[in-house]
Coordinates of C-alpha atoms in Angstrom, one line a residue:
Chain H
M1 CA 0.0 0.0 0.0
L2 CA 1.1 3.5 -0.8
P3 CA 0.2 6.7 1.1
P4 CA -2.5 8.5 -0.9
G5 CA -1.0 10.9 -3.5
V6 CA 2.5 9.5 -3.1
N7 CA 4.1 7.6 -5.9
A8 CA 6.1 4.4 -5.4
K9 CA 9.5 6.0 -6.0
D10 CA 8.9 8.9 -3.6
F11 CA 7.6 6.5 -1.0
A12 CA 10.7 4.2 -1.3
D13 CA 13.0 7.3 -1.1
A14 CA 11.2 8.5 2.0
L15 CA 11.4 5.1 3.7
K16 CA 15.1 5.0 2.9
Q17 CA 15.5 8.4 4.5
F18 CA 13.4 7.3 7.5
E19 CA 15.9 4.5 7.9
G20 CA 18.7 7.0 7.9
A21 CA 16.9 9.1 10.6
A22 CA 15.7 6.4 13.0
G23 CA 17.8 3.4 12.1
K24 CA 17.1 0.7 9.5
Q25 CA 15.8 -1.7 12.1
W26 CA 13.1 0.8 13.2
V27 CA 11.4 1.2 9.9
F28 CA 8.7 -1.4 9.3
T29 CA 7.4 -2.2 5.9
S30 CA 6.6 -6.0 5.8
D31 CA 2.9 -6.9 5.8
E32 CA 3.5 -8.9 8.9
D33 CA 5.0 -6.0 10.8
V34 CA 2.6 -3.4 9.5
A35 CA -0.4 -5.6 10.4
L36 CA 0.4 -5.2 14.1
Y37 CA -0.8 -1.6 13.8
R38 CA -4.3 -2.7 12.8
D39 CA -7.1 -1.7 15.2
A40 CA -8.1 -4.9 16.9
Y41 CA -11.6 -3.4 17.5
S42 CA -12.0 -1.8 14.0
P43 CA -15.7 -1.6 13.1
F44 CA -14.4 -2.1 9.5
W45 CA -12.4 -5.2 10.3
G46 CA -11.5 -7.0 7.1
E47 CA -13.4 -4.6 4.8
P48 CA -11.8 -2.4 2.2
E49 CA -12.7 0.7 4.3
E50 CA -10.6 -0.6 7.3
R51 CA -8.1 2.1 8.1
V52 CA -4.6 0.6 7.8
A53 CA -1.1 1.8 7.7
S54 CA 1.4 1.6 4.9
A55 CA 4.5 1.4 7.1
A56 CA 5.8 2.4 10.5
V57 CA 8.8 4.2 11.8
A58 CA 9.9 4.2 15.4
P59 CA 12.2 7.1 16.3
G60 CA 14.0 6.8 19.6
K61 CA 14.6 10.4 20.5
V62 CA 13.3 13.9 19.7
E63 CA 15.9 14.7 17.1
E64 CA 14.8 11.6 15.2
V65 CA 11.2 12.7 15.3
Q66 CA 12.3 16.1 14.0
A67 CA 14.2 14.4 11.1
V68 CA 11.2 12.2 10.3
M69 CA 8.9 15.2 10.2
K70 CA 11.2 17.0 7.8
I71 CA 11.4 14.0 5.5
A72 CA 7.6 13.5 5.7
N73 CA 7.1 17.2 4.7
E74 CA 9.5 16.9 1.8
Y75 CA 7.8 13.8 0.4
R76 CA 4.2 14.7 1.6
I77 CA 4.0 11.5 3.6
P78 CA 1.1 11.4 6.0
V79 CA 2.3 10.2 9.4
Y80 CA 0.2 9.1 12.4
P81 CA 1.8 9.4 15.8
I82 CA 1.0 6.9 18.5
S83 CA 2.3 6.6 22.0
T84 CA 1.7 2.9 22.9
G85 CA -1.4 2.5 20.6
K86 CA -3.4 0.6 23.1
N87 CA -6.5 2.8 23.4
L88 CA -8.7 -0.1 22.1
G89 CA -12.3 0.9 21.8
Y90 CA -11.2 4.4 20.6
G91 CA -9.1 3.3 17.6
G92 CA -5.9 1.6 18.8
S93 CA -2.9 2.3 16.7
A94 CA -4.6 2.5 13.3
P95 CA -4.6 5.8 11.4
N96 CA -7.6 7.8 10.3
L97 CA -6.2 7.9 6.8
S98 CA -5.3 4.6 5.2
G99 CA -1.8 4.6 3.8
S100 CA -0.4 6.8 6.6
V101 CA 2.9 5.8 8.1
V102 CA 2.5 5.2 11.8
L103 CA 5.0 7.3 13.8
D104 CA 5.4 4.8 16.7
L105 CA 6.8 6.6 19.7
K106 CA 7.1 3.5 21.9
R107 CA 11.0 3.7 21.9
M108 CA 10.8 7.1 23.5
N109 CA 10.2 5.6 26.9
R110 CA 12.3 7.6 29.3
I111 CA 11.0 8.7 32.7
L112 CA 12.8 12.0 32.8
D113 CA 11.8 13.1 36.3
V114 CA 9.5 12.1 39.2
S115 CA 9.5 14.6 42.0
E116 CA 8.2 13.5 45.4
R117 CA 8.5 17.1 46.6
N118 CA 6.6 18.6 43.8
H119 CA 4.4 15.5 43.2
S120 CA 4.9 15.6 39.5
A121 CA 6.5 13.6 36.6
L122 CA 7.9 14.3 33.2
V123 CA 7.8 11.5 30.7
E124 CA 8.1 10.6 27.1
P125 CA 5.2 9.2 25.1
G126 CA 6.4 5.6 25.1
V127 CA 6.3 5.4 28.9
S128 CA 3.4 3.2 30.0
Y129 CA 1.4 3.5 33.2
F130 CA 3.0 0.2 34.3
D131 CA 6.5 1.8 33.7
L132 CA 5.7 4.9 35.7
Y133 CA 4.1 2.8 38.5
R134 CA 7.2 0.5 38.6
Y135 CA 9.5 3.5 38.8
I136 CA 7.5 4.9 41.7
Q137 CA 7.5 1.6 43.5
E138 CA 11.2 0.9 43.0
H139 CA 12.2 4.3 44.2
K140 CA 9.7 4.1 47.2
L141 CA 8.2 7.4 46.3
K142 CA 5.0 8.5 48.2
V143 CA 3.1 9.5 45.0
W144 CA 0.4 7.9 43.0
V145 CA -0.2 8.1 39.3
D146 CA -3.8 8.2 38.2
V147 CA -4.3 5.3 35.9
P148 CA -7.1 4.4 33.4
D149 CA -8.6 1.0 33.3
P150 CA -7.0 -1.0 31.7
G151 CA -3.6 0.6 32.5
W152 CA -1.3 -0.6 29.7
G153 CA -1.4 2.6 27.8
S154 CA 0.7 5.8 28.0
P155 CA 0.1 8.8 30.3
V156 CA 0.9 11.0 27.3
G157 CA -1.4 9.3 24.8
N158 CA -4.2 8.8 27.3
S159 CA -4.3 12.4 28.4
L160 CA -4.0 13.7 24.9
D161 CA -7.1 11.6 24.1
H162 CA -8.9 13.1 27.1
G163 CA -8.8 9.8 29.1
G164 CA -9.8 9.6 32.7
G165 CA -9.0 7.6 35.9
Y166 CA -10.2 7.1 39.4
L167 CA -8.4 9.3 42.0
Q168 CA -9.1 12.8 43.1
P169 CA -10.8 15.0 40.5
M170 CA -7.8 17.1 39.6
Y171 CA -5.9 13.9 38.8
R172 CA -8.5 11.7 37.3
N173 CA -9.1 14.1 34.4
H174 CA -5.8 13.2 32.8
F175 CA -5.5 16.2 30.5
D176 CA -6.3 18.6 33.3
S177 CA -3.6 16.9 35.4
H178 CA -0.9 17.6 32.8
C179 CA 1.6 20.5 33.3
G180 CA 3.7 21.4 30.4
M181 CA 4.6 19.7 27.1
E182 CA 7.2 19.5 24.4
V183 CA 5.9 19.3 20.8
V184 CA 7.6 18.7 17.5
L185 CA 5.8 20.8 15.0
A186 CA 5.1 19.7 11.4
N187 CA 8.1 21.6 10.1
G188 CA 10.4 19.8 12.6
E189 CA 10.8 22.6 15.0
V190 CA 10.7 21.8 18.8
M191 CA 8.4 23.9 21.0
R192 CA 7.8 23.8 24.7
T193 CA 4.7 25.1 26.4
G194 CA 4.0 26.8 29.7
M195 CA 7.1 27.5 31.8
G196 CA 9.1 25.2 29.5
A197 CA 9.2 28.1 27.0
M198 CA 11.5 29.9 29.4
P199 CA 15.1 28.8 29.4
G200 CA 16.3 28.0 32.9
A201 CA 12.8 27.9 34.4
E202 CA 12.5 25.2 37.1
T203 CA 8.7 25.5 37.1
W204 CA 7.8 23.6 34.0
Q205 CA 5.8 21.0 36.0
Q206 CA 4.5 23.6 38.5
Y207 CA 2.8 26.3 36.5
K208 CA 0.8 25.4 33.4
F209 CA 0.2 28.6 31.7
G210 CA 3.5 30.3 31.3
Y211 CA 2.8 33.6 29.4
G212 CA 0.5 34.4 26.6
P213 CA -2.2 32.1 25.1
W214 CA -2.2 28.7 26.6
V215 CA -2.0 26.4 23.6
D216 CA -1.7 22.9 25.2
G217 CA -5.3 22.1 24.5
M218 CA -4.6 22.4 20.8
F219 CA -2.4 19.3 20.9
S220 CA -5.1 17.1 22.4
Q221 CA -7.5 15.2 20.2
S222 CA -5.9 17.0 17.3
N223 CA -3.2 16.8 14.6
F224 CA -1.2 20.0 15.1
G225 CA 2.0 18.5 16.4
V226 CA 3.8 15.5 17.8
V227 CA 4.0 15.6 21.6
T228 CA 7.4 14.3 22.7
K229 CA 7.4 15.1 26.4
M230 CA 4.6 15.8 28.9
G231 CA 4.5 16.8 32.6
F232 CA 1.9 15.4 35.0
W233 CA 0.8 16.2 38.5
L234 CA 0.8 13.1 40.7
M235 CA -1.3 12.6 43.8
P236 CA 0.5 12.5 47.2
E237 CA 0.0 9.1 48.7
P238 CA -2.9 9.7 51.1
D239 CA -3.0 8.6 54.7
A240 CA -6.3 6.6 54.2
Y241 CA -9.2 5.8 51.9
L242 CA -12.8 5.4 52.9
T243 CA -16.0 4.6 51.0
G244 CA -19.6 4.6 52.2
T245 CA -22.9 4.1 50.4
V246 CA -26.1 6.0 50.7
T247 CA -29.3 4.5 49.5
V248 CA -32.5 6.4 48.8
P249 CA -36.0 4.8 48.5
K250 CA -37.8 6.5 45.7
Y251 CA -37.4 6.9 41.9
E252 CA -37.6 10.7 42.1
D253 CA -34.9 10.8 44.9
L254 CA -32.3 10.5 42.1
I255 CA -32.6 14.2 41.5
A256 CA -31.8 15.2 45.1
M257 CA -29.2 12.5 45.5
I258 CA -27.2 13.8 42.6
D259 CA -27.6 17.4 43.6
I260 CA -26.2 16.6 47.0
L261 CA -23.4 14.5 45.6
T262 CA -22.5 17.4 43.2
F263 CA -22.4 19.8 46.1
L264 CA -20.1 17.5 48.1
E265 CA -17.7 17.1 45.2
N266 CA -17.7 20.7 44.1
S267 CA -17.0 21.6 47.7
G268 CA -14.1 19.2 48.0
V269 CA -15.8 17.2 50.7
S270 CA -16.0 14.0 48.6
N271 CA -12.8 13.6 46.6
G272 CA -12.9 10.1 45.2
M273 CA -14.8 9.0 42.1
P274 CA -18.3 8.3 43.2
G275 CA -20.4 5.3 42.0
L276 CA -24.0 5.5 41.1
G277 CA -26.2 2.4 41.3
S278 CA -29.7 1.1 41.6
P279 CA -30.4 -1.8 44.0
I280 CA -33.8 -2.4 42.5
L281 CA -32.6 -2.4 38.9
G282 CA -29.5 -4.3 39.6
G283 CA -26.6 -4.4 37.2
F284 CA -22.8 -4.3 37.4
M285 CA -21.6 -4.7 41.0
M286 CA -25.2 -4.9 42.2
P287 CA -27.5 -7.8 43.2
P288 CA -29.0 -9.5 40.1
R289 CA -32.3 -8.0 38.9
A290 CA -35.5 -9.7 39.9
P291 CA -37.5 -11.2 37.0
E292 CA -40.5 -9.1 38.0
V293 CA -38.4 -6.0 37.7
T294 CA -37.2 -7.0 34.2
A295 CA -40.8 -7.5 33.2
L296 CA -41.9 -4.1 34.5
L297 CA -38.9 -2.4 33.0
E298 CA -39.6 -3.9 29.6
K299 CA -43.3 -3.0 29.8
N300 CA -43.2 0.7 30.8
G301 CA -39.5 1.6 31.3
V302 CA -37.9 2.9 34.5
A303 CA -40.5 5.6 34.9
S304 CA -43.2 3.0 35.4
P305 CA -45.3 3.7 38.6
E306 CA -45.8 -0.1 39.0
L307 CA -42.0 -0.5 39.2
H308 CA -41.8 2.3 41.8
K309 CA -44.6 0.6 43.9
Y310 CA -42.9 -2.8 43.5
A311 CA -39.6 -1.3 44.9
Q312 CA -41.4 0.3 47.8
D313 CA -43.5 -2.8 48.6
K314 CA -40.3 -4.9 48.6
G315 CA -38.4 -2.3 50.7
V316 CA -35.6 -2.2 48.1
P317 CA -34.0 1.2 47.6
F318 CA -34.3 2.7 44.1
W319 CA -30.9 4.4 44.0
S320 CA -27.5 4.2 45.7
C321 CA -24.4 6.3 45.6
T322 CA -21.0 5.2 46.9
V323 CA -19.1 8.2 48.1
K324 CA -15.3 8.0 48.3
F325 CA -12.7 9.9 50.2
Y326 CA -8.9 10.1 50.2
G327 CA -7.1 11.9 53.0
P328 CA -6.1 11.8 56.7
A329 CA -8.1 9.1 58.5
K330 CA -9.7 11.5 61.0
A331 CA -10.6 14.0 58.3
I332 CA -12.2 11.6 55.9
R333 CA -14.3 10.0 58.7
A334 CA -15.6 13.5 59.5
Q335 CA -16.2 14.1 55.8
W336 CA -18.2 11.0 55.5
E337 CA -20.2 12.0 58.6
Y338 CA -20.8 15.4 57.0
A339 CA -21.9 13.7 53.7
Q340 CA -24.4 11.6 55.7
E341 CA -25.8 14.8 57.2
K342 CA -26.4 16.3 53.8
F343 CA -27.9 13.1 52.3
S344 CA -30.2 12.8 55.3
A345 CA -32.2 15.6 53.8
I346 CA -33.7 12.9 51.6
P347 CA -36.4 11.1 53.6
G348 CA -35.6 7.4 54.0
A349 CA -31.9 7.7 53.2
K350 CA -29.8 5.0 54.7
F351 CA -26.1 4.6 55.1
K352 CA -23.5 1.9 55.1
D353 CA -19.8 2.0 55.8
D354 CA -17.9 0.2 53.1
E355 CA -14.1 0.1 52.8
F356 CA -11.5 1.8 55.0
Y357 CA -7.8 1.4 54.3
K358 CA -4.7 2.9 55.7
F359 CA -1.7 3.1 53.4
P360 CA 0.4 1.2 52.5
L361 CA -2.0 -1.6 51.9
T362 CA -1.4 -5.0 53.5
P363 CA -0.9 -7.9 50.9
D364 CA -4.5 -9.1 51.6
Q365 CA -5.9 -5.7 51.0
F366 CA -3.8 -5.3 47.9
D367 CA -5.4 -8.4 46.4
K368 CA -8.9 -7.2 47.3
V369 CA -9.0 -3.6 46.1
H370 CA -10.0 -2.2 42.8
K371 CA -6.5 -1.4 41.7
P372 CA -7.0 1.8 39.7
E373 CA -8.6 3.5 42.7
M374 CA -5.3 3.0 44.5
G375 CA -3.2 4.3 41.6
I376 CA -2.2 0.7 40.5
P377 CA -2.4 -0.2 36.8
S378 CA -4.2 -3.3 36.0
L379 CA -5.3 -5.5 33.1
E380 CA -8.1 -7.2 35.0
M381 CA -10.6 -5.4 32.8
F382 CA -9.9 -7.8 30.0
S383 CA -10.9 -10.8 32.1
I384 CA -14.3 -9.1 32.8
G385 CA -15.0 -9.3 29.1
A386 CA -14.6 -13.1 29.2
R387 CA -17.6 -15.4 28.8
S388 CA -19.6 -15.6 32.0
P389 CA -23.2 -16.0 33.0
F390 CA -23.5 -12.2 32.7
N391 CA -21.8 -12.2 29.3
P392 CA -22.6 -15.4 27.5
T393 CA -21.5 -14.4 24.1
P394 CA -18.5 -12.0 24.2
G395 CA -17.7 -10.3 20.9
N396 CA -14.3 -9.6 19.4
G397 CA -14.2 -6.1 20.9
H398 CA -16.2 -3.0 21.3
I399 CA -16.4 0.7 20.5
W400 CA -17.5 3.2 23.0
F401 CA -20.5 5.5 22.6
S402 CA -19.8 8.0 25.3
P403 CA -21.9 11.2 25.3
I404 CA -21.5 14.0 27.9
I405 CA -24.8 14.8 29.6
P406 CA -25.7 17.4 32.3
R407 CA -24.9 16.4 35.8
T408 CA -28.5 16.3 37.1
G409 CA -30.9 13.5 37.9
E410 CA -33.4 15.0 35.4
A411 CA -30.8 14.6 32.6
V412 CA -30.0 11.0 33.6
L413 CA -33.7 10.1 33.5
E414 CA -34.3 12.0 30.3
A415 CA -31.2 10.4 28.6
N416 CA -32.4 7.0 29.5
K417 CA -35.8 7.7 28.1
V418 CA -34.3 8.9 24.9
F419 CA -31.8 6.1 24.5
A420 CA -34.4 3.5 25.4
Q421 CA -36.7 4.8 22.7
A422 CA -33.8 4.9 20.2
A423 CA -32.9 1.3 21.2
K424 CA -36.5 0.3 20.3
D425 CA -36.6 2.3 17.1
F426 CA -33.3 1.2 15.7
G427 CA -32.8 -2.1 17.4
L428 CA -29.7 -0.8 19.3
P429 CA -27.8 -3.0 21.7
L430 CA -28.3 -0.7 24.6
L431 CA -29.2 -1.7 28.2
S432 CA -32.8 -0.9 29.3
F433 CA -31.4 1.5 31.9
S434 CA -27.9 2.8 32.6
L435 CA -26.3 5.1 35.0
P436 CA -23.6 7.5 34.0
T437 CA -19.9 7.3 35.1
T438 CA -18.4 10.1 37.1
Y439 CA -15.0 10.6 35.7
W440 CA -15.4 14.4 35.6
M441 CA -16.6 16.6 38.4
R442 CA -18.8 18.9 36.4
A443 CA -20.6 16.6 33.9
F444 CA -21.6 13.0 33.5
I445 CA -20.6 10.6 30.8
F446 CA -22.6 7.6 29.6
L447 CA -20.5 4.7 28.4
F448 CA -22.2 2.3 26.1
G449 CA -20.1 -0.4 24.5
F450 CA -21.1 -1.3 20.9
P451 CA -20.0 -4.8 20.0
I452 CA -17.4 -5.4 17.3
T453 CA -17.3 -8.7 15.6
H454 CA -15.4 -10.2 12.6
D455 CA -18.7 -10.5 10.7
V456 CA -19.0 -7.9 8.0
A457 CA -22.8 -7.7 8.0
T458 CA -23.0 -7.4 11.8
N459 CA -20.3 -4.7 11.9
K460 CA -22.1 -2.8 9.1
K461 CA -25.4 -2.8 11.1
N462 CA -23.5 -1.7 14.3
R463 CA -21.9 1.2 12.4
E464 CA -25.3 2.4 11.2
N465 CA -26.6 2.0 14.8
F466 CA -23.7 4.0 16.1
K467 CA -24.3 6.8 13.7
Q468 CA -28.0 6.8 14.6
I469 CA -27.3 7.1 18.3
V470 CA -24.7 9.9 17.8
R471 CA -27.4 11.8 15.8
V472 CA -30.1 11.2 18.4
A473 CA -27.8 12.3 21.3
A474 CA -26.8 15.4 19.4
E475 CA -30.4 16.4 18.9
H476 CA -30.6 16.6 22.7
G477 CA -27.3 18.5 23.1
W478 CA -25.4 15.4 24.2
G479 CA -22.0 15.2 22.4
E480 CA -19.4 12.5 22.4
Y481 CA -16.3 13.3 24.5
R482 CA -14.1 11.0 22.4
T483 CA -14.7 8.5 19.7
A484 CA -12.9 6.0 17.4
P485 CA -11.5 7.3 14.0
A486 CA -14.3 5.6 12.1
F487 CA -16.8 8.1 13.6
Q488 CA -14.8 11.2 14.3
D489 CA -16.2 13.0 11.3
E490 CA -19.8 12.2 12.3
V491 CA -19.1 13.4 15.8
M492 CA -17.3 16.6 14.8
N493 CA -20.3 17.3 12.5
T494 CA -22.5 17.5 15.6
Y495 CA -20.4 20.3 17.1
S496 CA -22.0 22.6 14.5
F497 CA -22.7 25.9 16.3
N498 CA -22.7 28.8 13.8
N499 CA -22.2 26.8 10.7
H500 CA -19.4 24.7 12.2
A501 CA -17.3 27.7 13.3
L502 CA -15.3 25.5 15.6
R503 CA -14.3 23.0 12.9
R504 CA -13.5 25.9 10.5
F505 CA -11.2 27.3 13.2
H506 CA -9.5 24.0 13.6
E507 CA -9.0 23.9 9.8
T508 CA -7.6 27.4 9.8
V509 CA -5.1 26.4 12.5
K510 CA -4.3 23.1 10.6
D511 CA -3.5 25.0 7.4
A512 CA -1.2 27.4 9.3
V513 CA 0.8 24.9 11.4
D514 CA 0.8 21.9 9.0
P515 CA 0.3 23.3 5.5
N516 CA 1.2 20.1 3.8
G517 CA -1.2 18.2 6.1
I518 CA 1.2 15.4 7.1
I519 CA 0.2 14.9 10.7
S520 CA -2.7 12.5 11.5
A521 CA -4.9 13.6 8.6
G522 CA -8.6 13.4 9.6
R523 CA -8.0 13.0 13.4
Y524 CA -11.0 14.2 15.3
G525 CA -12.5 15.4 12.0
I526 CA -9.7 17.8 11.1
W527 CA -8.7 17.2 7.5
P528 CA -5.8 19.0 5.7
K529 CA -6.8 21.3 2.9
H530 CA -6.0 18.8 0.1
L531 CA -8.2 16.2 1.5
R532 CA -11.0 18.4 3.0
G533 CA -14.4 17.5 1.6
T534 CA -13.2 14.3 0.1
K535 CA -13.1 12.3 3.4
A536 CA -15.4 14.1 5.9
Chain K
M1 CA 5.0 -21.8 35.9
H2 CA 2.4 -19.2 36.6
G3 CA -1.3 -19.8 37.2
I4 CA -3.8 -17.1 36.3
R5 CA -7.5 -16.7 36.7
G6 CA -8.3 -14.6 33.6
D7 CA -6.2 -11.6 34.7
I8 CA -2.5 -11.4 33.6
T9 CA -1.6 -8.3 35.5
D10 CA 0.4 -10.1 38.2
L11 CA 2.2 -12.3 35.6
W12 CA 3.0 -9.2 33.5
F13 CA 4.1 -6.8 36.2
H14 CA 6.1 -9.2 38.3
D15 CA 7.7 -11.5 35.7
L16 CA 7.3 -10.8 32.0
D17 CA 7.7 -7.1 31.8
A18 CA 11.0 -7.0 33.6
Q19 CA 12.2 -10.1 31.8
W20 CA 11.3 -9.0 28.3
K21 CA 12.8 -5.6 28.9
K22 CA 16.1 -7.4 29.7
Q23 CA 15.8 -9.9 27.0
P24 CA 12.8 -11.4 25.1
V25 CA 12.4 -15.1 26.1
A26 CA 9.9 -17.6 24.7
I27 CA 6.9 -18.5 26.8
A28 CA 4.1 -21.1 26.4
G29 CA 0.7 -21.2 27.9
L30 CA -2.7 -22.7 28.1
T31 CA -5.3 -19.9 28.5
A32 CA -8.6 -18.6 27.1
H33 CA -8.5 -16.0 24.4
G34 CA -8.6 -12.9 26.7
P35 CA -5.2 -13.5 28.4
L36 CA -3.6 -14.4 25.1
F37 CA -5.0 -11.3 23.5
C38 CA -3.3 -9.2 26.1
L39 CA 0.0 -11.1 26.1
E40 CA 0.2 -11.1 22.4
R41 CA 0.0 -7.3 22.2
L42 CA 2.5 -6.9 25.0
A43 CA 4.8 -9.4 23.2
W44 CA 4.7 -7.4 20.0
D45 CA 6.3 -4.5 21.7
H46 CA 9.3 -6.7 22.3
G47 CA 9.6 -8.1 18.7
M48 CA 7.8 -11.3 19.6
R49 CA 4.9 -13.1 18.1
V50 CA 2.5 -15.9 18.8
V51 CA 4.2 -18.6 16.8
S52 CA 1.8 -21.4 17.7
R53 CA -1.9 -21.3 18.6
V54 CA -4.0 -24.5 18.9
E55 CA -7.5 -24.7 20.3
Q56 CA -7.7 -27.6 22.8
G57 CA -11.4 -28.5 22.6
S58 CA -11.6 -28.0 26.4
R59 CA -12.9 -24.9 28.3
D60 CA -11.9 -22.9 31.3
Q61 CA -14.0 -22.1 34.5
D62 CA -15.9 -19.5 32.5
C63 CA -16.6 -21.9 29.6
E64 CA -14.1 -20.1 27.4
P65 CA -12.3 -22.4 24.9
L66 CA -8.8 -23.1 25.9
I67 CA -5.9 -22.4 23.6
A68 CA -2.4 -23.8 23.8
W69 CA 0.1 -21.2 22.5
V70 CA 3.7 -20.3 22.2
I71 CA 5.1 -16.7 22.1
D72 CA 8.6 -16.5 20.7
L73 CA 10.9 -14.3 18.5
K74 CA 9.6 -14.9 15.1
K75 CA 12.8 -14.1 13.3
A76 CA 16.1 -12.4 13.8
P77 CA 15.5 -9.8 16.5
K78 CA 13.9 -6.9 14.7
E79 CA 11.9 -5.4 17.6
R80 CA 8.8 -3.3 17.0
A81 CA 9.9 -0.6 19.4

């Protein structure tokens, strides 16, 4: 395969020069090697439209990245930078534009600094969460890195893709927790942001903004440069961790429960990632749903008065919220007590103490805990997808439909109503009721996994379903926070205020900073001028 | 010899990651698809491949088909980063 618009001789010459820049052994052109960059969860798996690379080059240091960019510019070779390429469900390591050369940054795996005093780190893109965690453990540092689940990816890649984790809010929003970056621009020039722009500054990982416009956000979910270093704030190891659960009896109590939770989080009283549940509806980490509940739910949905009466008659709470706290043991016990006072405003609210740990964990505790909530990377997530009574027919993978919705009980109920109707109308594989996740403090995200198979007809149907639900969500003002390359154009189209002013601004920037359009063409719906309108 | 129950985290973090960083060595296993899926991708980063993969006709505790597999350097060491 050739990159689009590049002839065989130029491609061969460019590859030869890539070998000169990065080393012959770090340029991959065989079908067997290039196939490793396929997206294992591609919704186009095995179809002509599947996005695949033409080759890959793996530079080991920033000077080699600079050299590769200059060569790519000279020959107009589209390149697609990846860190570790393991964000399965959101595209993996496959490019948006077939024929791109993957710029694999995995060899750039140096941990440049971890400061226990400043609670920060500076790493290259090829450093994985496991690498950083190992470094912290080996050096016995009292800091935690906020990890996603699964944790085999890269802090740089995950944060640039707006990934999230499980610790305190300022850490579990991974892009928010970054502080300073180094970027190789399309012309090969190196730029540092924030205080990194000032020679001799010792505050690159302390103060994000530096001076003038803060441009870091322009390198996330974009294609304006190649990030080669990134600073992160780490969480000081807390003294203790406590979780407690509140249950409330009535369907309509969801609204007050979420309002109180939001107050507690925005006040800094509750600082772990809360978990919403429904004891009556059951589900993940909940008791199994009673057959009578399933019947009522299927008949009239979650708003069914019969379902509400059933819950009250059985004395089963309708909703639950697990509230989590990191901090000094005395303080978090008092915070939990205060949280209970606030939730007691809901008649019938009940409370249960759950986990309490002092750090470091004992070996028994270590085995028992949900690792990411302790800053420990894990791959356990992949075993949950295995066949089980709850998942009798696991697919080959999934893609995430993940809209942002307002952080209110009303919005949760409304979104469920809308998605349940869409599921009926289009035959979508959505659950009859879902609760949002709470990665971010100020908004909710729904996460729905759409199955990926290796069957062309099934994938085609699922792709159409996915587009339908993106459209339905957008009609209600609920936009995706992140999506796989196959749908990035569709999602960008939904951010259409004032005749797509935002996308047009992205395109203006793209044309200015990457006039030949060589970096990640099409990523997040930003196409270079010469391809604009032909792909989107 | 390392037993797992679906989750390869402990095997990866305490054994394979450190070993493969020093020098890629062949491993063989009998697992369901999930653990192999993870190990295969981690092995790629060290220039290794699944060189043998045979379904056994038996199943694990979750009724997943068991696969006997070998991960090894496929050819002269040309690592993929």
